[in-house]
Amino acid sequence: MDVIEQLAELRRAVAAAPRPLVLVPTMGALHAGHLALLARAREIAGPAGTVAATIFVNPTQFDRPQDLDGYPRSLDRDLQACRSAGANLVFTPSSDSMYPPGHSTLVRETSLSTRLCGATRPGHFDGVCTIVLKLFNLITPSHAIFGEKDFQQLAIIRRLVRDLDLKVEIVAHPTVREPDGLALSSRNVRLSPQQRADAPRIRQALLAAAKLAADGETDPAPILATARVHLEASPLLKIDYLELVDSESLQPIDTLDRPATLATAVFYHDTRLIDHVSLKR
Ligand code: PAF
């Protein structure tokens, strides 16, 4: 497995890499969810193709300095995990090489990015779009794999690829969960034992609300109220947002007459966790 920090070396490795070349972009602190993405990448690449991962804690997508500073970092362990998962190439650039002094270009998606996480984390998706486009340009993958847990990010990256005519196929991978339902996230390690024990309520709240919809409720108000009551029963968490949106446009809906997604972000003190559920009637 090649571990590459420099752009020139990356370009040489990419030029020589057998295709298909399947990319798994990450910010490190790898967990079983990332390993599932790497396994899917290998399935797509086949035994002779290339699986590339990137490990870069992208500063431009953090809206709070304490979140960036506290973001878990475990490079040695991550490289070992990539090696065990059969990655061929891991790119671990420095911040300066990705954002040289004086950099002044940002990529902004202007519709989907204004909702949900984009509304409460201003600039977050500009940072995501910018780094993802840079990684696509540098690595020229045939496919790139993203987790469905970040469903808004996935929708925005699909939009980026469509709108900018990028030649990469975006592959979505289902959310990987702990046995108690908590969605795997690099941020979970920051939860105290008490917060960790409480956190499965996020999934439970969404599922209780989804059941209402599955039983025929079409009014968003009781669906949202059900989830809110479950979440607010905990003194440990604070709701950042809880919204019922059209799954395509991410705009709020006033009746459940099309594919919809119930999405939430909550804070356990400084640790922000997200989750969502698709509502089926
Ligand atoms: O999902 C993530 O880990 C990040 O947002 C990504 C896509 C690697 C961009 O930094």
PDB file of C-alpha atoms and ligand atoms in Angstrom:
ATOM      1  CA  MET A   1       0.000   0.000   0.000  1.00  0.00           C
ATOM      2  CA  ASP A   2       1.426   3.405  -0.993  1.00  0.00           C
ATOM      3  CA  VAL A   3       1.026   6.170   1.578  1.00  0.00           C
ATOM      4  CA  ILE A   4       1.379   9.474  -0.226  1.00  0.00           C
ATOM      5  CA  GLU A   5       1.578  13.008   1.174  1.00  0.00           C
ATOM      6  CA  GLN A   6       2.859  15.044  -1.779  1.00  0.00           C
ATOM      7  CA  LEU A   7       0.766  16.144  -4.759  1.00  0.00           C
ATOM      8  CA  ALA A   8       3.484  15.365  -7.349  1.00  0.00           C
ATOM      9  CA  GLU A   9       3.891  11.854  -6.005  1.00  0.00           C
ATOM     10  CA  LEU A  10       0.112  11.399  -5.990  1.00  0.00           C
ATOM     11  CA  ARG A  11      -0.139  12.410  -9.646  1.00  0.00           C
ATOM     12  CA  ARG A  12       2.546   9.854 -10.569  1.00  0.00           C
ATOM     13  CA  ALA A  13       0.831   7.087  -8.585  1.00  0.00           C
ATOM     14  CA  VAL A  14      -2.575   7.894 -10.098  1.00  0.00           C
ATOM     15  CA  ALA A  15      -1.149   7.845 -13.641  1.00  0.00           C
ATOM     16  CA  ALA A  16       0.281   4.368 -13.009  1.00  0.00           C
ATOM     17  CA  ALA A  17      -2.718   2.975 -11.066  1.00  0.00           C
ATOM     18  CA  PRO A  18      -4.631   0.090 -12.670  1.00  0.00           C
ATOM     19  CA  ARG A  19      -8.271   0.967 -13.394  1.00  0.00           C
ATOM     20  CA  PRO A  20     -11.006   0.983 -12.296  1.00  0.00           C
ATOM     21  CA  LEU A  21      -9.848   3.345  -9.582  1.00  0.00           C
ATOM     22  CA  VAL A  22     -12.323   3.548  -6.718  1.00  0.00           C
ATOM     23  CA  LEU A  23     -12.023   6.331  -4.173  1.00  0.00           C
ATOM     24  CA  VAL A  24     -13.120   6.380  -0.535  1.00  0.00           C
ATOM     25  CA  PRO A  25     -12.663   9.931   0.782  1.00  0.00           C
ATOM     26  CA  THR A  26     -12.455  10.139   4.582  1.00  0.00           C
ATOM     27  CA  MET A  27     -11.387  12.427   7.380  1.00  0.00           C
ATOM     28  CA  GLY A  28      -9.756   9.528   9.214  1.00  0.00           C
ATOM     29  CA  ALA A  29     -10.685   8.167  12.661  1.00  0.00           C
ATOM     30  CA  LEU A  30     -11.796   5.146  10.671  1.00  0.00           C
ATOM     31  CA  HIS A  31     -14.469   2.828  12.037  1.00  0.00           C
ATOM     32  CA  ALA A  32     -16.424  -0.161  10.766  1.00  0.00           C
ATOM     33  CA  GLY A  33     -18.524   2.138   8.546  1.00  0.00           C
ATOM     34  CA  HIS A  34     -15.401   3.227   6.654  1.00  0.00           C
ATOM     35  CA  LEU A  35     -14.217  -0.374   6.422  1.00  0.00           C
ATOM     36  CA  ALA A  36     -17.542  -1.250   4.776  1.00  0.00           C
ATOM     37  CA  LEU A  37     -16.907   1.536   2.226  1.00  0.00           C
ATOM     38  CA  LEU A  38     -13.424   0.154   1.535  1.00  0.00           C
ATOM     39  CA  ALA A  39     -14.835  -3.364   1.111  1.00  0.00           C
ATOM     40  CA  ARG A  40     -17.414  -2.048  -1.368  1.00  0.00           C
ATOM     41  CA  ALA A  41     -14.626  -0.198  -3.172  1.00  0.00           C
ATOM     42  CA  ARG A  42     -12.713  -3.456  -3.584  1.00  0.00           C
ATOM     43  CA  GLU A  43     -15.819  -5.201  -4.955  1.00  0.00           C
ATOM     44  CA  ILE A  44     -16.150  -2.486  -7.590  1.00  0.00           C
ATOM     45  CA  ALA A  45     -12.427  -2.263  -8.379  1.00  0.00           C
ATOM     46  CA  GLY A  46     -12.069  -6.050  -8.611  1.00  0.00           C
ATOM     47  CA  PRO A  47      -8.839  -7.782  -7.613  1.00  0.00           C
ATOM     48  CA  ALA A  48      -6.792  -5.997 -10.301  1.00  0.00           C
ATOM     49  CA  GLY A  49      -8.199  -2.478  -9.907  1.00  0.00           C
ATOM     50  CA  THR A  50      -7.148   0.246  -7.465  1.00  0.00           C
ATOM     51  CA  VAL A  51      -8.735   1.173  -4.154  1.00  0.00           C
ATOM     52  CA  ALA A  52      -7.651   4.634  -3.030  1.00  0.00           C
ATOM     53  CA  ALA A  53      -8.537   6.251   0.283  1.00  0.00           C
ATOM     54  CA  THR A  54      -7.908   9.789   1.417  1.00  0.00           C
ATOM     55  CA  ILE A  55      -7.395  10.801   5.031  1.00  0.00           C
ATOM     56  CA  PHE A  56      -7.668  14.548   5.458  1.00  0.00           C
ATOM     57  CA  VAL A  57      -9.393  16.508   8.214  1.00  0.00           C
ATOM     58  CA  ASN A  58     -10.613  19.245   5.917  1.00  0.00           C
ATOM     59  CA  PRO A  59     -10.498  22.552   7.825  1.00  0.00           C
ATOM     60  CA  THR A  60     -12.794  24.424   5.436  1.00  0.00           C
ATOM     61  CA  GLN A  61     -15.814  22.285   6.308  1.00  0.00           C
ATOM     62  CA  PHE A  62     -15.665  23.000  10.053  1.00  0.00           C
ATOM     63  CA  ASP A  63     -17.782  25.891  11.261  1.00  0.00           C
ATOM     64  CA  ARG A  64     -16.607  25.691  14.893  1.00  0.00           C
ATOM     65  CA  PRO A  65     -12.878  25.819  15.750  1.00  0.00           C
ATOM     66  CA  GLN A  66     -13.412  23.574  18.793  1.00  0.00           C
ATOM     67  CA  ASP A  67     -14.964  20.917  16.527  1.00  0.00           C
ATOM     68  CA  LEU A  68     -11.914  21.010  14.222  1.00  0.00           C
ATOM     69  CA  ASP A  69      -9.480  20.945  17.156  1.00  0.00           C
ATOM     70  CA  GLY A  70     -11.345  18.118  18.876  1.00  0.00           C
ATOM     71  CA  TYR A  71     -11.898  16.027  15.746  1.00  0.00           C
ATOM     72  CA  PRO A  72     -10.432  12.569  16.502  1.00  0.00           C
ATOM     73  CA  ARG A  73      -7.146  11.833  14.744  1.00  0.00           C
ATOM     74  CA  SER A  74      -5.570   8.375  14.613  1.00  0.00           C
ATOM     75  CA  LEU A  75      -3.391   8.235  11.485  1.00  0.00           C
ATOM     76  CA  ASP A  76      -1.266   5.182  12.386  1.00  0.00           C
ATOM     77  CA  ARG A  77      -4.311   3.120  13.270  1.00  0.00           C
ATOM     78  CA  ASP A  78      -6.139   4.393  10.157  1.00  0.00           C
ATOM     79  CA  LEU A  79      -3.264   3.378   7.876  1.00  0.00           C
ATOM     80  CA  GLN A  80      -3.236  -0.058   9.454  1.00  0.00           C
ATOM     81  CA  ALA A  81      -7.005  -0.336   8.881  1.00  0.00           C
ATOM     82  CA  CYS A  82      -6.609   0.695   5.219  1.00  0.00           C
ATOM     83  CA  ARG A  83      -3.828  -1.859   4.785  1.00  0.00           C
ATOM     84  CA  SER A  84      -5.968  -4.632   6.308  1.00  0.00           C
ATOM     85  CA  ALA A  85      -8.890  -3.597   4.100  1.00  0.00           C
ATOM     86  CA  GLY A  86      -6.685  -4.044   1.034  1.00  0.00           C
ATOM     87  CA  ALA A  87      -6.379  -0.387  -0.057  1.00  0.00           C
ATOM     88  CA  ASN A  88      -3.658   0.181  -2.646  1.00  0.00           C
ATOM     89  CA  LEU A  89      -3.101   3.865  -2.085  1.00  0.00           C
ATOM     90  CA  VAL A  90      -3.775   6.294   0.759  1.00  0.00           C
ATOM     91  CA  PHE A  91      -3.413  10.035   0.278  1.00  0.00           C
ATOM     92  CA  THR A  92      -2.745  11.973   3.501  1.00  0.00           C
ATOM     93  CA  PRO A  93      -2.030  15.558   2.433  1.00  0.00           C
ATOM     94  CA  SER A  94      -1.143  18.461   4.687  1.00  0.00           C
ATOM     95  CA  SER A  95      -3.517  21.399   4.994  1.00  0.00           C
ATOM     96  CA  ASP A  96      -0.986  23.648   3.259  1.00  0.00           C
ATOM     97  CA  SER A  97      -0.749  21.435   0.219  1.00  0.00           C
ATOM     98  CA  MET A  98      -4.528  21.304  -0.176  1.00  0.00           C
ATOM     99  CA  TYR A  99      -4.991  24.997   0.611  1.00  0.00           C
ATOM    100  CA  PRO A 100      -1.837  26.876  -0.393  1.00  0.00           C
ATOM    101  CA  PRO A 101      -1.424  30.323   1.163  1.00  0.00           C
ATOM    102  CA  GLY A 102      -3.685  32.806  -0.616  1.00  0.00           C
ATOM    103  CA  HIS A 103      -6.171  30.192  -1.849  1.00  0.00           C
ATOM    104  CA  SER A 104      -9.369  32.041  -2.700  1.00  0.00           C
ATOM    105  CA  THR A 105     -11.641  29.656  -4.607  1.00  0.00           C
ATOM    106  CA  LEU A 106     -14.614  27.881  -3.100  1.00  0.00           C
ATOM    107  CA  VAL A 107     -17.171  25.577  -4.713  1.00  0.00           C
ATOM    108  CA  ARG A 108     -20.737  26.304  -3.606  1.00  0.00           C
ATOM    109  CA  GLU A 109     -23.876  24.314  -4.271  1.00  0.00           C
ATOM    110  CA  THR A 110     -26.622  26.849  -3.790  1.00  0.00           C
ATOM    111  CA  SER A 111     -29.847  24.936  -3.196  1.00  0.00           C
ATOM    112  CA  LEU A 112     -29.575  21.682  -1.233  1.00  0.00           C
ATOM    113  CA  SER A 113     -26.783  23.204   0.861  1.00  0.00           C
ATOM    114  CA  THR A 114     -29.045  25.844   2.343  1.00  0.00           C
ATOM    115  CA  ARG A 115     -31.130  23.332   4.319  1.00  0.00           C
ATOM    116  CA  LEU A 116     -30.601  21.084   7.384  1.00  0.00           C
ATOM    117  CA  CYS A 117     -26.865  20.879   8.240  1.00  0.00           C
ATOM    118  CA  GLY A 118     -26.179  23.685   5.768  1.00  0.00           C
ATOM    119  CA  ALA A 119     -28.529  26.012   7.662  1.00  0.00           C
ATOM    120  CA  THR A 120     -27.003  25.344  11.071  1.00  0.00           C
ATOM    121  CA  ARG A 121     -23.379  24.978   9.897  1.00  0.00           C
ATOM    122  CA  PRO A 122     -22.829  27.921   7.552  1.00  0.00           C
ATOM    123  CA  GLY A 123     -20.169  27.227   4.915  1.00  0.00           C
ATOM    124  CA  HIS A 124     -19.920  23.536   5.804  1.00  0.00           C
ATOM    125  CA  PHE A 125     -20.955  22.255   2.394  1.00  0.00           C
ATOM    126  CA  ASP A 126     -18.802  24.834   0.570  1.00  0.00           C
ATOM    127  CA  GLY A 127     -15.876  23.175   2.310  1.00  0.00           C
ATOM    128  CA  VAL A 128     -17.131  19.690   1.451  1.00  0.00           C
ATOM    129  CA  CYS A 129     -17.761  20.533  -2.227  1.00  0.00           C
ATOM    130  CA  THR A 130     -14.394  22.245  -2.554  1.00  0.00           C
ATOM    131  CA  ILE A 131     -12.350  19.400  -1.089  1.00  0.00           C
ATOM    132  CA  VAL A 132     -14.327  16.693  -2.875  1.00  0.00           C
ATOM    133  CA  LEU A 133     -13.876  18.410  -6.245  1.00  0.00           C
ATOM    134  CA  LYS A 134     -10.152  18.825  -5.543  1.00  0.00           C
ATOM    135  CA  LEU A 135      -9.827  15.141  -4.626  1.00  0.00           C
ATOM    136  CA  PHE A 136     -11.750  14.093  -7.743  1.00  0.00           C
ATOM    137  CA  ASN A 137      -9.454  16.279  -9.904  1.00  0.00           C
ATOM    138  CA  LEU A 138      -6.307  14.904  -8.298  1.00  0.00           C
ATOM    139  CA  ILE A 139      -7.267  11.246  -8.148  1.00  0.00           C
ATOM    140  CA  THR A 140      -9.576  10.973 -11.206  1.00  0.00           C
ATOM    141  CA  PRO A 141     -11.550   8.053  -9.763  1.00  0.00           C
ATOM    142  CA  SER A 142     -14.010   6.090 -11.894  1.00  0.00           C
ATOM    143  CA  HIS A 143     -16.166   5.643  -8.767  1.00  0.00           C
ATOM    144  CA  ALA A 144     -16.324   7.322  -5.360  1.00  0.00           C
ATOM    145  CA  ILE A 145     -18.103   5.824  -2.362  1.00  0.00           C
ATOM    146  CA  PHE A 146     -19.967   7.814   0.288  1.00  0.00           C
ATOM    147  CA  GLY A 147     -21.974   6.665   3.303  1.00  0.00           C
ATOM    148  CA  GLU A 148     -25.730   7.214   3.321  1.00  0.00           C
ATOM    149  CA  LYS A 149     -25.509   8.404   6.920  1.00  0.00           C
ATOM    150  CA  ASP A 150     -24.513  11.801   5.519  1.00  0.00           C
ATOM    151  CA  PHE A 151     -27.509  11.776   3.208  1.00  0.00           C
ATOM    152  CA  GLN A 152     -27.439  15.529   2.599  1.00  0.00           C
ATOM    153  CA  GLN A 153     -23.740  15.398   1.733  1.00  0.00           C
ATOM    154  CA  LEU A 154     -24.468  12.535  -0.654  1.00  0.00           C
ATOM    155  CA  ALA A 155     -27.266  14.492  -2.363  1.00  0.00           C
ATOM    156  CA  ILE A 156     -25.032  17.553  -2.697  1.00  0.00           C
ATOM    157  CA  ILE A 157     -22.118  15.576  -4.122  1.00  0.00           C
ATOM    158  CA  ARG A 158     -24.439  13.943  -6.658  1.00  0.00           C
ATOM    159  CA  ARG A 159     -25.634  17.449  -7.600  1.00  0.00           C
ATOM    160  CA  LEU A 160     -22.012  18.662  -7.877  1.00  0.00           C
ATOM    161  CA  VAL A 161     -21.171  15.777 -10.197  1.00  0.00           C
ATOM    162  CA  ARG A 162     -24.257  16.379 -12.333  1.00  0.00           C
ATOM    163  CA  ASP A 163     -23.955  20.151 -12.522  1.00  0.00           C
ATOM    164  CA  LEU A 164     -20.210  20.233 -13.222  1.00  0.00           C
ATOM    165  CA  ASP A 165     -20.228  17.247 -15.623  1.00  0.00           C
ATOM    166  CA  LEU A 166     -17.737  15.310 -13.547  1.00  0.00           C
ATOM    167  CA  LYS A 167     -16.774  11.905 -14.889  1.00  0.00           C
ATOM    168  CA  VAL A 168     -17.157   9.870 -11.720  1.00  0.00           C
ATOM    169  CA  GLU A 169     -19.867   7.499 -10.573  1.00  0.00           C
ATOM    170  CA  ILE A 170     -21.082   8.164  -7.036  1.00  0.00           C
ATOM    171  CA  VAL A 171     -21.880   5.007  -5.089  1.00  0.00           C
ATOM    172  CA  ALA A 172     -23.929   5.195  -1.887  1.00  0.00           C
ATOM    173  CA  HIS A 173     -23.349   2.729   0.935  1.00  0.00           C
ATOM    174  CA  PRO A 174     -25.980   2.047   3.639  1.00  0.00           C
ATOM    175  CA  THR A 175     -25.405   3.427   7.132  1.00  0.00           C
ATOM    176  CA  VAL A 176     -23.566   1.043   9.426  1.00  0.00           C
ATOM    177  CA  ARG A 177     -24.908   0.944  12.992  1.00  0.00           C
ATOM    178  CA  GLU A 178     -23.926  -0.281  16.424  1.00  0.00           C
ATOM    179  CA  PRO A 179     -26.082  -3.194  17.661  1.00  0.00           C
ATOM    180  CA  ASP A 180     -28.126  -0.670  19.696  1.00  0.00           C
ATOM    181  CA  GLY A 181     -28.908   1.361  16.570  1.00  0.00           C
ATOM    182  CA  LEU A 182     -26.495   4.270  16.972  1.00  0.00           C
ATOM    183  CA  ALA A 183     -25.110   5.227  13.558  1.00  0.00           C
ATOM    184  CA  LEU A 184     -21.338   4.787  13.427  1.00  0.00           C
ATOM    185  CA  SER A 185     -19.554   8.118  13.374  1.00  0.00           C
ATOM    186  CA  SER A 186     -15.977   9.174  14.041  1.00  0.00           C
ATOM    187  CA  ARG A 187     -17.440  11.573  16.598  1.00  0.00           C
ATOM    188  CA  ASN A 188     -18.928   8.757  18.737  1.00  0.00           C
ATOM    189  CA  VAL A 189     -15.573   8.339  20.527  1.00  0.00           C
ATOM    190  CA  ARG A 190     -16.059  11.816  21.986  1.00  0.00           C
ATOM    191  CA  LEU A 191     -19.217  10.790  23.867  1.00  0.00           C
ATOM    192  CA  SER A 192     -18.923  10.212  27.618  1.00  0.00           C
ATOM    193  CA  PRO A 193     -20.149   6.778  28.792  1.00  0.00           C
ATOM    194  CA  GLN A 194     -23.388   8.418  29.932  1.00  0.00           C
ATOM    195  CA  GLN A 195     -23.892  10.190  26.597  1.00  0.00           C
ATOM    196  CA  ARG A 196     -23.032   7.014  24.679  1.00  0.00           C
ATOM    197  CA  ALA A 197     -25.646   5.085  26.680  1.00  0.00           C
ATOM    198  CA  ASP A 198     -28.228   7.761  25.852  1.00  0.00           C
ATOM    199  CA  ALA A 199     -27.410   8.187  22.152  1.00  0.00           C
ATOM    200  CA  PRO A 200     -29.413   5.221  20.733  1.00  0.00           C
ATOM    201  CA  ARG A 201     -32.487   7.338  21.480  1.00  0.00           C
ATOM    202  CA  ILE A 202     -31.722   9.282  18.282  1.00  0.00           C
ATOM    203  CA  ARG A 203     -32.480   6.250  16.158  1.00  0.00           C
ATOM    204  CA  GLN A 204     -35.385   5.230  18.422  1.00  0.00           C
ATOM    205  CA  ALA A 205     -36.948   8.683  18.066  1.00  0.00           C
ATOM    206  CA  LEU A 206     -36.703   8.558  14.279  1.00  0.00           C
ATOM    207  CA  LEU A 207     -38.083   5.030  14.114  1.00  0.00           C
ATOM    208  CA  ALA A 208     -41.038   5.869  16.372  1.00  0.00           C
ATOM    209  CA  ALA A 209     -41.900   8.769  14.076  1.00  0.00           C
ATOM    210  CA  ALA A 210     -41.378   6.638  10.959  1.00  0.00           C
ATOM    211  CA  LYS A 211     -43.825   4.075  12.340  1.00  0.00           C
ATOM    212  CA  LEU A 212     -46.487   6.748  12.548  1.00  0.00           C
ATOM    213  CA  ALA A 213     -45.950   7.538   8.877  1.00  0.00           C
ATOM    214  CA  ALA A 214     -45.933   3.844   7.960  1.00  0.00           C
ATOM    215  CA  ASP A 215     -49.275   3.492   9.789  1.00  0.00           C
ATOM    216  CA  GLY A 216     -50.803   6.128   7.525  1.00  0.00           C
ATOM    217  CA  GLU A 217     -50.155   9.519   9.150  1.00  0.00           C
ATOM    218  CA  THR A 218     -49.586  12.143   6.454  1.00  0.00           C
ATOM    219  CA  ASP A 219     -49.438  15.284   8.595  1.00  0.00           C
ATOM    220  CA  PRO A 220     -45.817  16.202   9.415  1.00  0.00           C
ATOM    221  CA  ALA A 221     -46.810  17.818  12.755  1.00  0.00           C
ATOM    222  CA  PRO A 222     -47.530  14.631  14.771  1.00  0.00           C
ATOM    223  CA  ILE A 223     -44.632  12.825  13.093  1.00  0.00           C
ATOM    224  CA  LEU A 224     -42.215  15.568  14.101  1.00  0.00           C
ATOM    225  CA  ALA A 225     -43.786  15.819  17.556  1.00  0.00           C
ATOM    226  CA  THR A 226     -43.281  12.088  18.180  1.00  0.00           C
ATOM    227  CA  ALA A 227     -39.586  12.312  17.366  1.00  0.00           C
ATOM    228  CA  ARG A 228     -39.190  15.527  19.365  1.00  0.00           C
ATOM    229  CA  VAL A 229     -40.784  14.047  22.499  1.00  0.00           C
ATOM    230  CA  HIS A 230     -38.384  11.069  22.377  1.00  0.00           C
ATOM    231  CA  LEU A 231     -35.366  13.304  21.901  1.00  0.00           C
ATOM    232  CA  GLU A 232     -36.373  15.879  24.469  1.00  0.00           C
ATOM    233  CA  ALA A 233     -36.902  13.179  27.100  1.00  0.00           C
ATOM    234  CA  SER A 234     -33.113  13.225  27.470  1.00  0.00           C
ATOM    235  CA  PRO A 235     -31.579  15.950  29.629  1.00  0.00           C
ATOM    236  CA  LEU A 236     -28.226  15.221  27.946  1.00  0.00           C
ATOM    237  CA  LEU A 237     -28.926  16.257  24.374  1.00  0.00           C
ATOM    238  CA  LYS A 238     -29.940  19.436  22.603  1.00  0.00           C
ATOM    239  CA  ILE A 239     -31.703  19.334  19.251  1.00  0.00           C
ATOM    240  CA  ASP A 240     -29.854  21.278  16.549  1.00  0.00           C
ATOM    241  CA  TYR A 241     -32.589  20.595  14.003  1.00  0.00           C
ATOM    242  CA  LEU A 242     -35.357  18.095  13.418  1.00  0.00           C
ATOM    243  CA  GLU A 243     -37.004  18.368  10.011  1.00  0.00           C
ATOM    244  CA  LEU A 244     -39.223  16.459   7.667  1.00  0.00           C
ATOM    245  CA  VAL A 245     -38.170  17.171   4.098  1.00  0.00           C
ATOM    246  CA  ASP A 246     -38.775  16.111   0.523  1.00  0.00           C
ATOM    247  CA  SER A 247     -36.055  13.502  -0.102  1.00  0.00           C
ATOM    248  CA  GLU A 248     -35.112  15.062  -3.461  1.00  0.00           C
ATOM    249  CA  SER A 249     -35.257  18.811  -2.896  1.00  0.00           C
ATOM    250  CA  LEU A 250     -34.661  18.726   0.899  1.00  0.00           C
ATOM    251  CA  GLN A 251     -37.397  21.361   1.227  1.00  0.00           C
ATOM    252  CA  PRO A 252     -39.879  20.993   4.115  1.00  0.00           C
ATOM    253  CA  ILE A 253     -43.163  19.375   3.131  1.00  0.00           C
ATOM    254  CA  ASP A 254     -46.648  20.064   4.440  1.00  0.00           C
ATOM    255  CA  THR A 255     -48.087  16.654   3.661  1.00  0.00           C
ATOM    256  CA  LEU A 256     -46.517  13.250   3.259  1.00  0.00           C
ATOM    257  CA  ASP A 257     -47.431  12.723  -0.396  1.00  0.00           C
ATOM    258  CA  ARG A 258     -43.955  11.936  -1.806  1.00  0.00           C
ATOM    259  CA  PRO A 259     -40.673  10.321  -0.702  1.00  0.00           C
ATOM    260  CA  ALA A 260     -39.688  12.107   2.473  1.00  0.00           C
ATOM    261  CA  THR A 261     -36.860  12.020   4.963  1.00  0.00           C
ATOM    262  CA  LEU A 262     -36.965  12.784   8.664  1.00  0.00           C
ATOM    263  CA  ALA A 263     -33.542  14.148   9.595  1.00  0.00           C
ATOM    264  CA  THR A 264     -32.013  15.347  12.814  1.00  0.00           C
ATOM    265  CA  ALA A 265     -28.813  16.707  14.278  1.00  0.00           C
ATOM    266  CA  VAL A 266     -28.313  16.787  18.021  1.00  0.00           C
ATOM    267  CA  PHE A 267     -25.619  17.968  20.358  1.00  0.00           C
ATOM    268  CA  TYR A 268     -24.305  15.999  23.298  1.00  0.00           C
ATOM    269  CA  HIS A 269     -22.478  18.953  24.833  1.00  0.00           C
ATOM    270  CA  ASP A 270     -19.929  19.742  22.058  1.00  0.00           C
ATOM    271  CA  THR A 271     -20.407  16.555  20.073  1.00  0.00           C
ATOM    272  CA  ARG A 272     -22.791  16.856  17.166  1.00  0.00           C
ATOM    273  CA  LEU A 273     -24.405  13.679  15.799  1.00  0.00           C
ATOM    274  CA  ILE A 274     -26.690  13.308  12.789  1.00  0.00           C
ATOM    275  CA  ASP A 275     -29.112  10.628  11.665  1.00  0.00           C
ATOM    276  CA  HIS A 276     -32.147  10.296   9.406  1.00  0.00           C
ATOM    277  CA  VAL A 277     -34.821   7.863   8.300  1.00  0.00           C
ATOM    278  CA  SER A 278     -36.697   7.574   5.021  1.00  0.00           C
ATOM    279  CA  LEU A 279     -40.455   7.633   5.574  1.00  0.00           C
ATOM    280  CA  LYS A 280     -42.481   5.014   3.802  1.00  0.00           C
ATOM    281  CA  ARG A 281     -46.247   4.983   3.690  1.00  0.00           C
TER     282      ARG A 281
HETATM  283  O1  PAF B   1     -17.758  12.561   4.928  1.00  0.00           O
HETATM  284  C1  PAF B   1     -16.598  12.939   5.188  1.00  0.00           C
HETATM  285  O2  PAF B   1     -15.836  12.275   5.891  1.00  0.00           O
HETATM  286  C2  PAF B   1     -16.113  14.258   4.613  1.00  0.00           C
HETATM  287  O3  PAF B   1     -17.126  15.201   4.574  1.00  0.00           O
HETATM  288  C3  PAF B   1     -15.431  14.115   3.233  1.00  0.00           C
HETATM  289  C4  PAF B   1     -16.410  13.634   2.184  1.00  0.00           C
HETATM  290  C5  PAF B   1     -14.264  13.133   3.339  1.00  0.00           C
HETATM  291  C6  PAF B   1     -14.896  15.461   2.789  1.00  0.00           C
HETATM  292  O4  PAF B   1     -13.949  15.962   3.677  1.00  0.00           O
END
